[in-house]
């Protein structure tokens, strides 16, 4: 719900043409959608329908990158796994508990992973979750970094690439960085925000962090309507 869309949103900020593919019968969390849909287009495809699955296959064949965040083997069972990747493309696979081991097929999301990995543990008291979905967002940024690395290596070495990231591994990475006591920061955030009109109304948002000489990251438009675009590049 967050990690995959954050990856696509990050790539869109760096110039990628991003088409989010969902299905109309699956739920959409409006706050998450508003936050993660900057710079993207959105379309519906139901992979239970053979003809619509073929549309996705055609889109994939013309793409540089496909990002998928279903459980391991879920899309592979429908013909969209690593073995099906068109030559010369980059596939990103995101999972909750990792890509191997006895928990690989489990469903999961950020808050569950904080409990399962011990991040929410604070001494002998009740678990205390992080104040943000840091595992989801962190995994999305790591996935985007993996895509950029894979594209650079493809340009030098050629080949087809598979980027694998998981919330569990991100939790381990973040935990390894150590802890500090929480400090209340009352600094205003206005200097980091912009506003944009969108089909969903006026949206106030945080600008893309960081910068690049000659190619500052940015989103060319705000969030649109889920499923409101054609399934085409």
Short mmCIF file of C-alpha atoms in Angstrom, two decimals:
data_model
loop_
_atom_site.label_atom_id
_atom_site.label_comp_id
_atom_site.label_asym_id
_atom_site.label_seq_id
_atom_site.Cartn_x
_atom_site.Cartn_y
_atom_site.Cartn_z
CA UNK A 1 0.00 0.00 0.00
CA UNK A 2 2.90 2.39 0.68
CA UNK A 3 6.35 0.95 -0.15
CA UNK A 4 5.66 0.20 -3.83
CA UNK A 5 3.86 3.50 -4.46
CA UNK A 6 6.65 5.43 -2.69
CA UNK A 7 9.17 3.77 -5.02
CA UNK A 8 7.16 4.83 -8.07
CA UNK A 9 6.61 8.34 -6.68
CA UNK A 10 10.36 8.73 -6.13
CA UNK A 11 11.17 7.60 -9.67
CA UNK A 12 8.54 9.98 -11.05
CA UNK A 13 10.27 12.84 -9.23
CA UNK A 14 13.46 11.97 -11.12
CA UNK A 15 11.85 12.02 -14.55
CA UNK A 16 10.30 8.57 -14.99
CA UNK A 17 6.96 8.13 -16.72
CA UNK A 18 5.06 6.12 -14.11
CA UNK A 19 1.76 4.30 -14.62
CA UNK A 20 0.22 2.82 -11.48
CA UNK A 21 -1.73 -0.33 -12.28
CA UNK A 22 -4.38 -1.43 -9.81
CA UNK A 23 -7.69 -3.25 -9.95
CA UNK A 24 -11.09 -1.71 -9.38
CA UNK A 25 -12.25 -4.51 -7.05
CA UNK A 26 -9.34 -3.95 -4.64
CA UNK A 27 -9.54 -1.33 -1.85
CA UNK A 28 -7.89 2.08 -2.12
CA UNK A 29 -6.87 3.94 1.05
CA UNK A 30 -7.59 7.55 0.13
CA UNK A 31 -5.01 9.25 2.43
CA UNK A 32 -2.26 6.92 1.19
CA UNK A 33 -3.38 7.41 -2.41
CA UNK A 34 -3.25 11.21 -2.10
CA UNK A 35 0.22 11.05 -0.57
CA UNK A 36 1.85 8.59 -2.97
CA UNK A 37 0.32 9.44 -6.36
CA UNK A 38 2.21 12.61 -7.23
CA UNK A 39 3.63 12.60 -10.73
CA UNK A 40 1.91 9.37 -11.76
CA UNK A 41 -0.96 8.23 -13.94
CA UNK A 42 -3.31 5.45 -12.81
CA UNK A 43 -5.24 2.71 -14.56
CA UNK A 44 -7.30 -0.37 -13.67
CA UNK A 45 -6.51 -3.86 -14.94
CA UNK A 46 -8.08 -7.05 -13.60
CA UNK A 47 -5.57 -9.88 -14.06
CA UNK A 48 -8.34 -12.45 -13.63
CA UNK A 49 -9.41 -11.40 -17.13
CA UNK A 50 -7.09 -12.89 -19.76
CA UNK A 51 -7.43 -9.96 -22.14
CA UNK A 52 -6.59 -7.44 -19.42
CA UNK A 53 -3.63 -9.53 -18.30
CA UNK A 54 -2.35 -9.34 -21.87
CA UNK A 55 -2.60 -5.54 -21.72
CA UNK A 56 -0.31 -5.56 -18.69
CA UNK A 57 2.06 -7.92 -20.48
CA UNK A 58 2.21 -5.49 -23.39
CA UNK A 59 2.85 -2.56 -21.06
CA UNK A 60 5.65 -4.48 -19.38
CA UNK A 61 7.30 -5.31 -22.70
CA UNK A 62 7.54 -1.58 -23.48
CA UNK A 63 8.71 -0.52 -20.00
CA UNK A 64 12.13 -0.20 -18.45
CA UNK A 65 10.95 -1.09 -14.94
CA UNK A 66 8.07 -2.94 -13.30
CA UNK A 67 7.46 -2.63 -9.53
CA UNK A 68 5.28 -5.20 -7.82
CA UNK A 69 4.47 -5.45 -4.12
CA UNK A 70 2.36 -8.57 -3.82
CA UNK A 71 3.44 -11.58 -1.79
CA UNK A 72 6.23 -13.69 -3.34
CA UNK A 73 4.93 -15.95 -6.12
CA UNK A 74 1.51 -14.24 -6.28
CA UNK A 75 2.07 -12.48 -9.61
CA UNK A 76 4.46 -15.18 -10.81
CA UNK A 77 1.50 -17.56 -10.72
CA UNK A 78 -0.19 -15.29 -13.26
CA UNK A 79 2.84 -15.06 -15.51
CA UNK A 80 4.42 -11.89 -14.13
CA UNK A 81 7.35 -13.23 -12.15
CA UNK A 82 11.12 -12.89 -12.53
CA UNK A 83 11.22 -15.70 -15.10
CA UNK A 84 8.74 -13.78 -17.25
CA UNK A 85 10.59 -10.45 -17.26
CA UNK A 86 11.23 -9.12 -20.79
CA UNK A 87 14.91 -9.09 -21.63
CA UNK A 88 16.67 -5.89 -20.65
CA UNK A 89 14.10 -4.79 -18.06
CA UNK A 90 14.27 -4.24 -14.31
CA UNK A 91 11.81 -6.00 -12.01
CA UNK A 92 11.34 -4.79 -8.43
CA UNK A 93 9.83 -7.25 -5.94
CA UNK A 94 8.75 -5.93 -2.55
CA UNK A 95 7.63 -8.23 0.24
CA UNK A 96 6.83 -8.08 3.93
CA UNK A 97 8.88 -10.84 5.54
CA UNK A 98 11.52 -11.46 2.89
CA UNK A 99 11.94 -13.54 -0.24
CA UNK A 100 13.04 -16.79 1.42
CA UNK A 101 12.34 -18.65 4.63
CA UNK A 102 9.17 -20.01 6.25
CA UNK A 103 7.43 -16.60 6.50
CA UNK A 104 8.04 -15.48 2.93
CA UNK A 105 4.43 -16.02 1.84
CA UNK A 106 2.81 -14.21 4.75
CA UNK A 107 0.84 -11.03 4.31
CA UNK A 108 2.18 -8.10 6.27
CA UNK A 109 2.40 -4.36 6.66
CA UNK A 110 4.56 -1.89 8.52
CA UNK A 111 2.98 -2.05 11.99
CA UNK A 112 3.04 -5.86 12.02
CA UNK A 113 6.70 -5.87 11.01
CA UNK A 114 7.56 -3.46 13.82
CA UNK A 115 6.12 -6.02 16.24
CA UNK A 116 7.59 -9.09 14.56
CA UNK A 117 11.11 -7.67 14.32
CA UNK A 118 11.19 -6.20 17.84
CA UNK A 119 11.39 -2.55 16.84
CA UNK A 120 8.21 -1.84 18.83
CA UNK A 121 9.72 -3.39 21.98
CA UNK A 122 10.70 -0.86 24.67
CA UNK A 123 11.78 -2.67 27.78
CA UNK A 124 9.15 -4.56 29.75
CA UNK A 125 6.13 -2.43 28.90
CA UNK A 126 3.60 -2.70 26.13
CA UNK A 127 4.88 -2.45 22.53
CA UNK A 128 5.29 1.12 21.28
CA UNK A 129 5.05 1.50 17.49
CA UNK A 130 7.07 4.09 15.64
CA UNK A 131 5.27 7.41 15.06
CA UNK A 132 5.40 6.86 11.30
CA UNK A 133 5.34 4.00 8.79
CA UNK A 134 9.13 4.19 8.54
CA UNK A 135 9.59 0.63 7.26
CA UNK A 136 7.20 1.19 4.36
CA UNK A 137 8.67 4.54 3.37
CA UNK A 138 12.25 3.39 3.90
CA UNK A 139 11.69 0.29 1.78
CA UNK A 140 10.18 2.41 -0.99
CA UNK A 141 13.23 4.67 -1.07
CA UNK A 142 15.59 1.69 -1.01
CA UNK A 143 13.66 0.14 -3.90
CA UNK A 144 14.00 3.35 -5.92
CA UNK A 145 17.72 3.40 -5.20
CA UNK A 146 17.91 -0.21 -6.37
CA UNK A 147 16.15 0.71 -9.61
CA UNK A 148 18.58 3.54 -10.33
CA UNK A 149 21.52 1.25 -9.60
CA UNK A 150 20.10 -1.47 -11.85
CA UNK A 151 19.49 0.98 -14.70
CA UNK A 152 23.05 2.27 -14.42
CA UNK A 153 24.44 -1.26 -14.47
CA UNK A 154 22.20 -2.19 -17.40
CA UNK A 155 23.59 0.76 -19.33
CA UNK A 156 27.15 -0.47 -18.67
CA UNK A 157 26.78 -4.24 -18.61
CA UNK A 158 23.41 -4.93 -20.28
CA UNK A 159 21.23 -7.69 -18.94
CA UNK A 160 17.97 -8.10 -17.07
CA UNK A 161 17.85 -7.15 -13.39
CA UNK A 162 15.81 -8.12 -10.34
CA UNK A 163 15.72 -5.81 -7.30
CA UNK A 164 14.42 -7.46 -4.11
CA UNK A 165 13.58 -5.53 -0.95
CA UNK A 166 11.48 -6.31 2.11
CA UNK A 167 10.08 -4.54 5.14
CA UNK A 168 11.78 -7.04 7.43
CA UNK A 169 15.22 -6.32 6.00
CA UNK A 170 14.61 -2.58 6.19
CA UNK A 171 13.65 -3.02 9.85
CA UNK A 172 16.93 -4.79 10.50
CA UNK A 173 18.85 -2.02 8.73
CA UNK A 174 17.13 0.77 10.65
CA UNK A 175 17.54 -1.03 13.96
CA UNK A 176 21.26 -1.45 13.28
CA UNK A 177 21.67 2.33 13.10
CA UNK A 178 20.96 2.67 16.80
CA UNK A 179 18.47 4.65 18.84
CA UNK A 180 18.28 8.14 20.29
CA UNK A 181 15.82 9.62 22.76
CA UNK A 182 12.83 11.28 21.15
CA UNK A 183 13.22 15.06 20.93
CA UNK A 184 10.22 17.29 20.36
CA UNK A 185 10.87 19.52 17.36
CA UNK A 186 8.57 22.47 16.96
CA UNK A 187 10.31 23.81 13.85
CA UNK A 188 7.74 24.97 11.28
CA UNK A 189 7.42 22.80 8.17
CA UNK A 190 5.99 25.54 5.96
CA UNK A 191 9.32 26.08 4.26
CA UNK A 192 9.30 22.49 3.03
CA UNK A 193 5.74 22.50 1.69
CA UNK A 194 3.96 23.46 -1.50
CA UNK A 195 0.34 23.35 -2.60
CA UNK A 196 -1.19 22.13 -5.84
CA UNK A 197 -4.66 21.90 -7.34
CA UNK A 198 -5.72 18.39 -8.29
CA UNK A 199 -8.87 16.45 -9.23
CA UNK A 200 -9.02 15.57 -5.52
CA UNK A 201 -8.96 19.21 -4.43
CA UNK A 202 -6.25 21.54 -3.18
CA UNK A 203 -3.43 19.46 -1.70
CA UNK A 204 -0.67 20.64 0.62
CA UNK A 205 2.38 18.39 0.44
CA UNK A 206 6.05 18.06 1.28
CA UNK A 207 8.38 18.76 -1.64
CA UNK A 208 10.78 16.07 -2.83
CA UNK A 209 13.85 16.12 -0.57
CA UNK A 210 17.31 16.61 -1.97
CA UNK A 211 18.49 18.04 -5.25
CA UNK A 212 20.61 17.41 -8.32
CA UNK A 213 22.50 20.02 -10.37
CA UNK A 214 20.63 20.65 -13.61
CA UNK A 215 17.88 18.14 -12.81
CA UNK A 216 16.19 19.00 -9.52
CA UNK A 217 13.66 16.31 -8.56
CA UNK A 218 10.05 17.44 -8.81
CA UNK A 219 6.54 16.23 -9.53
CA UNK A 220 4.89 17.77 -12.56
CA UNK A 221 1.36 17.23 -11.20
CA UNK A 222 -0.48 16.24 -8.06
CA UNK A 223 -2.53 13.14 -7.28
CA UNK A 224 -5.24 12.15 -9.74
CA UNK A 225 -8.22 9.84 -9.68
CA UNK A 226 -7.46 6.16 -9.07
CA UNK A 227 -8.00 4.24 -12.31
CA UNK A 228 -8.66 7.45 -14.22
CA UNK A 229 -6.15 6.97 -17.06
CA UNK A 230 -5.83 4.72 -20.08
CA UNK A 231 -3.68 1.60 -19.87
CA UNK A 232 -1.03 2.89 -22.23
CA UNK A 233 2.28 4.72 -22.26
#
